[in-house]
Amino acid sequence: MAKLTFYHCPRTRGFHALWMLEEIGEPFDLRIVNIRDDIQSEAYGAVNPMRKVPALEYEGELITESAAICAWLADRFAGKGFAPAIDAPGRGSYLRWLFFAGSVIEPAFIDKAMSRETPRQTAGWGDLATVMETLARGLEGRDYLVGEHFTAADLMVGSTLNFMMNFKLLERAEPFSSYVGRLTERPAYQRAFEREAALAG
Ligand SMILES: N[C@@H](CCC(=O)N[C@@H](CS)C(=O)NCC(=O)O)C(=O)O
């Protein structure tokens, strides 16, 4: 039996973790949690009291938050090369961009989706224009955010940008379109995408 149990609902932020699981290539049990009803069940409340997907269980330990799941998978299966080692150059940048996805990029786009302007001094994410300028600088002259290779930080940032493009909150323009295109060409992304499409029916 797989040691990893993945709680997921198709067409949600759970996709970030599904893609990461495909990158890692370890077997996992998939539990589909319908966000319209299952998510309110007592059983799922014990998995994630936030009543959100995704969640991942490994040997009795529960991990929630897509970035934490991706970071944990990258570290737990370190041999796959999706995170710089804890004492290697690039580790700090890797963590910076990994956290940037969920705590800066995403809330800045939520402001846009809600046609809301949180004062930039109040918002931990500042404002969307500065977020995207910062990200563009991070990508200047490089294919990936850290070093020469794809890491879990690219997955979280790229997957978040891809969501925003699909929701028409972000224009498919450079430098982000090439970056997202490069990441979504990866076989693991394609496998996750096909699996998701089959699950969504
Ligand atoms: N910060 C969380 C967000 C998870 C999240 O918002 N999940 C949504 C689906 S996209 C959800 O479970 N919604 C169900 C609900 O709120 O009822 C993460 O990144 O994992």
mmCIF file of C-alpha atoms and ligand atoms in Angstrom:
data_model
loop_
_atom_site.group_PDB
_atom_site.id
_atom_site.type_symbol
_atom_site.label_atom_id
_atom_site.label_comp_id
_atom_site.label_asym_id
_atom_site.label_seq_id
_atom_site.Cartn_x
_atom_site.Cartn_y
_atom_site.Cartn_z
ATOM 1 C CA MET A 1 0.000 0.000 0.000
ATOM 2 C CA ALA A 2 1.248 3.494 -0.853
ATOM 3 C CA LYS A 3 2.566 5.446 2.129
ATOM 4 C CA LEU A 4 1.313 8.702 0.646
ATOM 5 C CA THR A 5 -2.382 9.577 0.674
ATOM 6 C CA PHE A 6 -3.385 12.595 -1.359
ATOM 7 C CA TYR A 7 -6.688 14.406 -0.746
ATOM 8 C CA HIS A 8 -7.666 16.300 -3.845
ATOM 9 C CA CYS A 9 -10.515 17.809 -5.791
ATOM 10 C CA PRO A 10 -10.002 18.292 -9.540
ATOM 11 C CA ARG A 11 -9.842 21.854 -10.886
ATOM 12 C CA THR A 12 -8.622 23.369 -7.628
ATOM 13 C CA ARG A 13 -5.327 24.480 -6.098
ATOM 14 C CA GLY A 14 -4.812 20.797 -5.383
ATOM 15 C CA PHE A 15 -3.368 20.694 -8.897
ATOM 16 C CA HIS A 16 -0.083 22.200 -7.641
ATOM 17 C CA ALA A 17 0.428 19.156 -5.403
ATOM 18 C CA LEU A 18 -0.827 16.690 -8.026
ATOM 19 C CA TRP A 19 1.776 18.027 -10.462
ATOM 20 C CA MET A 20 4.487 17.745 -7.781
ATOM 21 C CA LEU A 21 3.440 14.159 -7.042
ATOM 22 C CA GLU A 22 3.799 13.391 -10.754
ATOM 23 C CA GLU A 23 7.276 14.971 -10.729
ATOM 24 C CA ILE A 24 8.274 12.831 -7.735
ATOM 25 C CA GLY A 25 6.839 9.660 -9.250
ATOM 26 C CA GLU A 26 6.191 7.832 -5.967
ATOM 27 C CA PRO A 27 2.971 5.801 -5.639
ATOM 28 C CA PHE A 28 0.128 7.424 -3.719
ATOM 29 C CA ASP A 29 -3.465 6.704 -2.795
ATOM 30 C CA LEU A 30 -5.806 9.298 -4.226
ATOM 31 C CA ARG A 31 -8.858 10.349 -2.195
ATOM 32 C CA ILE A 32 -11.202 12.636 -4.061
ATOM 33 C CA VAL A 33 -12.853 15.221 -1.820
ATOM 34 C CA ASN A 34 -15.737 17.001 -3.446
ATOM 35 C CA ILE A 35 -15.495 20.634 -2.352
ATOM 36 C CA ARG A 36 -19.275 21.059 -2.561
ATOM 37 C CA ASP A 37 -20.090 18.468 0.118
ATOM 38 C CA ASP A 38 -17.372 15.967 1.229
ATOM 39 C CA ILE A 39 -15.198 18.815 2.445
ATOM 40 C CA GLN A 40 -17.712 19.634 5.206
ATOM 41 C CA SER A 41 -17.775 16.061 6.526
ATOM 42 C CA GLU A 42 -16.510 15.265 9.989
ATOM 43 C CA ALA A 43 -14.005 12.841 8.454
ATOM 44 C CA TYR A 44 -12.444 15.521 6.255
ATOM 45 C CA GLY A 45 -12.497 18.031 9.109
ATOM 46 C CA ALA A 46 -10.081 15.674 10.880
ATOM 47 C CA VAL A 47 -7.758 15.790 7.842
ATOM 48 C CA ASN A 48 -7.830 19.560 7.397
ATOM 49 C CA PRO A 49 -9.822 21.671 9.878
ATOM 50 C CA MET A 50 -9.519 24.509 7.337
ATOM 51 C CA ARG A 51 -11.785 22.388 5.094
ATOM 52 C CA LYS A 52 -9.612 23.049 2.090
ATOM 53 C CA VAL A 53 -7.826 20.818 -0.400
ATOM 54 C CA PRO A 54 -5.150 19.702 -0.991
ATOM 55 C CA ALA A 55 -3.856 17.639 1.917
ATOM 56 C CA LEU A 56 -1.235 14.933 2.027
ATOM 57 C CA GLU A 57 -0.799 12.204 4.625
ATOM 58 C CA TYR A 58 2.427 10.323 5.183
ATOM 59 C CA GLU A 59 2.743 7.744 7.915
ATOM 60 C CA GLY A 60 0.030 9.385 10.002
ATOM 61 C CA GLU A 61 1.300 12.955 9.578
ATOM 62 C CA LEU A 62 -0.973 15.410 7.789
ATOM 63 C CA ILE A 63 0.408 18.187 5.624
ATOM 64 C CA THR A 64 -1.793 20.948 4.239
ATOM 65 C CA GLU A 65 -1.036 24.075 2.150
ATOM 66 C CA SER A 66 0.048 23.335 -1.403
ATOM 67 C CA ALA A 67 3.443 25.043 -1.051
ATOM 68 C CA ALA A 68 4.185 23.076 2.134
ATOM 69 C CA ILE A 69 3.208 19.834 0.399
ATOM 70 C CA CYS A 70 5.487 20.617 -2.568
ATOM 71 C CA ALA A 71 8.358 21.647 -0.273
ATOM 72 C CA TRP A 72 7.950 18.530 1.858
ATOM 73 C CA LEU A 73 7.888 16.223 -1.185
ATOM 74 C CA ALA A 74 10.984 17.924 -2.636
ATOM 75 C CA ASP A 75 12.884 17.464 0.651
ATOM 76 C CA ARG A 76 11.577 13.985 1.513
ATOM 77 C CA PHE A 77 12.514 12.698 -1.949
ATOM 78 C CA ALA A 78 15.639 14.840 -2.172
ATOM 79 C CA GLY A 79 17.318 12.461 -4.605
ATOM 80 C CA LYS A 80 14.914 13.618 -7.326
ATOM 81 C CA GLY A 81 16.618 17.038 -7.337
ATOM 82 C CA PHE A 82 13.682 19.428 -6.928
ATOM 83 C CA ALA A 83 15.204 21.474 -4.069
ATOM 84 C CA PRO A 84 18.722 22.744 -3.356
ATOM 85 C CA ALA A 85 20.127 20.981 -0.290
ATOM 86 C CA ILE A 86 19.671 22.809 3.009
ATOM 87 C CA ASP A 87 23.342 23.980 2.997
ATOM 88 C CA ALA A 88 23.691 24.469 -0.779
ATOM 89 C CA PRO A 89 23.862 27.803 -2.635
ATOM 90 C CA GLY A 90 20.413 28.752 -3.854
ATOM 91 C CA ARG A 91 18.531 27.359 -0.863
ATOM 92 C CA GLY A 92 17.575 30.840 0.323
ATOM 93 C CA SER A 93 16.386 31.936 -3.126
ATOM 94 C CA TYR A 94 14.494 28.682 -3.478
ATOM 95 C CA LEU A 95 12.584 29.310 -0.236
ATOM 96 C CA ARG A 96 12.024 32.932 -1.183
ATOM 97 C CA TRP A 97 10.236 32.034 -4.435
ATOM 98 C CA LEU A 98 8.435 29.053 -2.969
ATOM 99 C CA PHE A 99 6.824 31.312 -0.338
ATOM 100 C CA PHE A 100 6.336 34.127 -2.858
ATOM 101 C CA ALA A 101 3.810 32.002 -4.798
ATOM 102 C CA GLY A 102 1.223 31.519 -2.074
ATOM 103 C CA SER A 103 1.791 34.497 0.170
ATOM 104 C CA VAL A 104 2.502 37.210 -2.414
ATOM 105 C CA ILE A 105 1.499 36.304 -5.989
ATOM 106 C CA GLU A 106 -1.787 34.640 -5.163
ATOM 107 C CA PRO A 107 -3.262 37.243 -2.781
ATOM 108 C CA ALA A 108 -2.233 40.031 -5.175
ATOM 109 C CA PHE A 109 -4.293 38.330 -7.910
ATOM 110 C CA ILE A 110 -7.191 37.729 -5.520
ATOM 111 C CA ASP A 111 -7.269 41.517 -4.979
ATOM 112 C CA LYS A 112 -7.515 41.902 -8.752
ATOM 113 C CA ALA A 113 -10.216 39.215 -9.090
ATOM 114 C CA MET A 114 -12.267 40.928 -6.366
ATOM 115 C CA SER A 115 -11.660 44.400 -7.877
ATOM 116 C CA ARG A 116 -10.308 45.357 -4.486
ATOM 117 C CA GLU A 117 -7.369 47.537 -3.629
ATOM 118 C CA THR A 118 -5.745 46.651 -0.332
ATOM 119 C CA PRO A 119 -3.480 49.570 0.643
ATOM 120 C CA ARG A 120 0.032 48.409 -0.276
ATOM 121 C CA GLN A 121 1.472 49.238 3.148
ATOM 122 C CA THR A 122 -1.202 47.077 4.786
ATOM 123 C CA ALA A 123 -0.924 44.183 2.334
ATOM 124 C CA GLY A 124 1.959 41.771 2.889
ATOM 125 C CA TRP A 125 1.953 41.298 -0.878
ATOM 126 C CA GLY A 126 2.280 45.009 -1.673
ATOM 127 C CA ASP A 127 0.542 45.470 -5.016
ATOM 128 C CA LEU A 128 0.189 43.391 -8.158
ATOM 129 C CA ALA A 129 2.299 45.649 -10.410
ATOM 130 C CA THR A 130 5.281 45.469 -8.049
ATOM 131 C CA VAL A 131 4.792 41.712 -7.571
ATOM 132 C CA MET A 132 4.985 41.112 -11.323
ATOM 133 C CA GLU A 133 7.946 43.491 -11.779
ATOM 134 C CA THR A 134 9.796 41.630 -9.015
ATOM 135 C CA LEU A 135 9.040 38.289 -10.592
ATOM 136 C CA ALA A 136 10.085 39.525 -14.050
ATOM 137 C CA ARG A 137 13.423 40.635 -12.554
ATOM 138 C CA GLY A 138 13.802 37.228 -10.925
ATOM 139 C CA LEU A 139 13.385 35.582 -14.315
ATOM 140 C CA GLU A 140 15.594 38.009 -16.262
ATOM 141 C CA GLY A 141 18.097 36.077 -18.393
ATOM 142 C CA ARG A 142 17.195 32.735 -16.880
ATOM 143 C CA ASP A 143 14.994 29.750 -17.577
ATOM 144 C CA TYR A 144 14.297 28.920 -13.931
ATOM 145 C CA LEU A 145 14.066 30.950 -10.749
ATOM 146 C CA VAL A 146 16.956 29.225 -8.972
ATOM 147 C CA GLY A 147 20.147 27.971 -10.607
ATOM 148 C CA GLU A 148 19.943 26.106 -13.891
ATOM 149 C CA HIS A 149 17.238 23.620 -13.027
ATOM 150 C CA PHE A 150 13.543 23.307 -12.371
ATOM 151 C CA THR A 151 12.701 23.229 -8.639
ATOM 152 C CA ALA A 152 9.538 23.034 -6.541
ATOM 153 C CA ALA A 153 9.691 26.859 -6.430
ATOM 154 C CA ASP A 154 9.189 26.978 -10.229
ATOM 155 C CA LEU A 155 6.346 24.531 -9.874
ATOM 156 C CA MET A 156 4.518 26.671 -7.307
ATOM 157 C CA VAL A 157 5.178 29.972 -9.087
ATOM 158 C CA GLY A 158 4.538 28.555 -12.584
ATOM 159 C CA SER A 159 1.405 26.695 -11.557
ATOM 160 C CA THR A 160 0.024 29.819 -9.854
ATOM 161 C CA LEU A 161 0.750 31.959 -12.950
ATOM 162 C CA ASN A 162 -0.831 29.285 -15.149
ATOM 163 C CA PHE A 163 -4.012 29.413 -13.031
ATOM 164 C CA MET A 164 -4.094 33.201 -13.369
ATOM 165 C CA MET A 165 -3.661 32.949 -17.154
ATOM 166 C CA ASN A 166 -6.447 30.369 -17.383
ATOM 167 C CA PHE A 167 -8.714 32.621 -15.308
ATOM 168 C CA LYS A 168 -7.762 35.524 -17.626
ATOM 169 C CA LEU A 169 -6.349 37.483 -14.714
ATOM 170 C CA LEU A 170 -2.888 37.486 -16.321
ATOM 171 C CA GLU A 171 -2.180 38.180 -19.971
ATOM 172 C CA ARG A 172 -0.201 35.500 -21.831
ATOM 173 C CA ALA A 173 2.703 37.871 -22.455
ATOM 174 C CA GLU A 174 6.477 37.811 -21.963
ATOM 175 C CA PRO A 175 8.366 37.020 -19.863
ATOM 176 C CA PHE A 176 5.702 34.937 -18.167
ATOM 177 C CA SER A 177 4.281 33.136 -21.207
ATOM 178 C CA SER A 178 7.644 31.548 -22.144
ATOM 179 C CA TYR A 179 8.301 30.612 -18.523
ATOM 180 C CA VAL A 180 4.887 28.995 -18.036
ATOM 181 C CA GLY A 181 5.152 27.350 -21.479
ATOM 182 C CA ARG A 182 8.519 25.823 -20.550
ATOM 183 C CA LEU A 183 7.135 24.405 -17.307
ATOM 184 C CA THR A 184 3.876 23.077 -18.723
ATOM 185 C CA GLU A 185 5.790 21.186 -21.432
ATOM 186 C CA ARG A 186 7.204 18.945 -18.721
ATOM 187 C CA PRO A 187 5.989 15.339 -18.963
ATOM 188 C CA ALA A 188 4.937 15.384 -15.283
ATOM 189 C CA TYR A 189 2.738 18.447 -15.891
ATOM 190 C CA GLN A 190 1.192 16.714 -18.902
ATOM 191 C CA ARG A 191 0.493 13.561 -16.882
ATOM 192 C CA ALA A 192 -1.082 15.605 -14.066
ATOM 193 C CA PHE A 193 -3.165 17.548 -16.600
ATOM 194 C CA GLU A 194 -4.457 14.355 -18.246
ATOM 195 C CA ARG A 195 -5.189 12.731 -14.896
ATOM 196 C CA GLU A 196 -7.050 15.855 -13.798
ATOM 197 C CA ALA A 197 -9.092 15.941 -17.010
ATOM 198 C CA ALA A 198 -10.060 12.270 -16.540
ATOM 199 C CA LEU A 199 -11.025 12.894 -12.897
ATOM 200 C CA ALA A 200 -13.061 15.984 -13.737
ATOM 201 C CA GLY A 201 -14.931 13.966 -16.404
HETATM 202 N N1 LIG B 1 -3.739 28.036 0.949
HETATM 203 C C1 LIG B 1 -4.341 26.797 0.524
HETATM 204 C C2 LIG B 1 -5.594 27.118 -0.257
HETATM 205 C C3 LIG B 1 -6.393 25.896 -0.565
HETATM 206 C C4 LIG B 1 -7.749 26.268 -1.153
HETATM 207 O O1 LIG B 1 -8.179 27.436 -1.150
HETATM 208 N N2 LIG B 1 -8.467 25.272 -1.656
HETATM 209 C C5 LIG B 1 -9.796 25.498 -2.173
HETATM 210 C C6 LIG B 1 -9.902 24.942 -3.578
HETATM 211 S S1 LIG B 1 -8.995 25.883 -4.768
HETATM 212 C C7 LIG B 1 -10.818 24.738 -1.333
HETATM 213 O O2 LIG B 1 -10.524 23.686 -0.797
HETATM 214 N N3 LIG B 1 -12.040 25.272 -1.224
HETATM 215 C C8 LIG B 1 -13.111 24.620 -0.559
HETATM 216 C C9 LIG B 1 -13.903 25.560 0.314
HETATM 217 O O3 LIG B 1 -13.405 26.601 0.685
HETATM 218 O O4 LIG B 1 -15.033 25.177 0.630
HETATM 219 C C10 LIG B 1 -3.363 25.988 -0.320
HETATM 220 O O5 LIG B 1 -2.581 26.596 -1.056
HETATM 221 O O6 LIG B 1 -3.375 24.754 -0.258
#
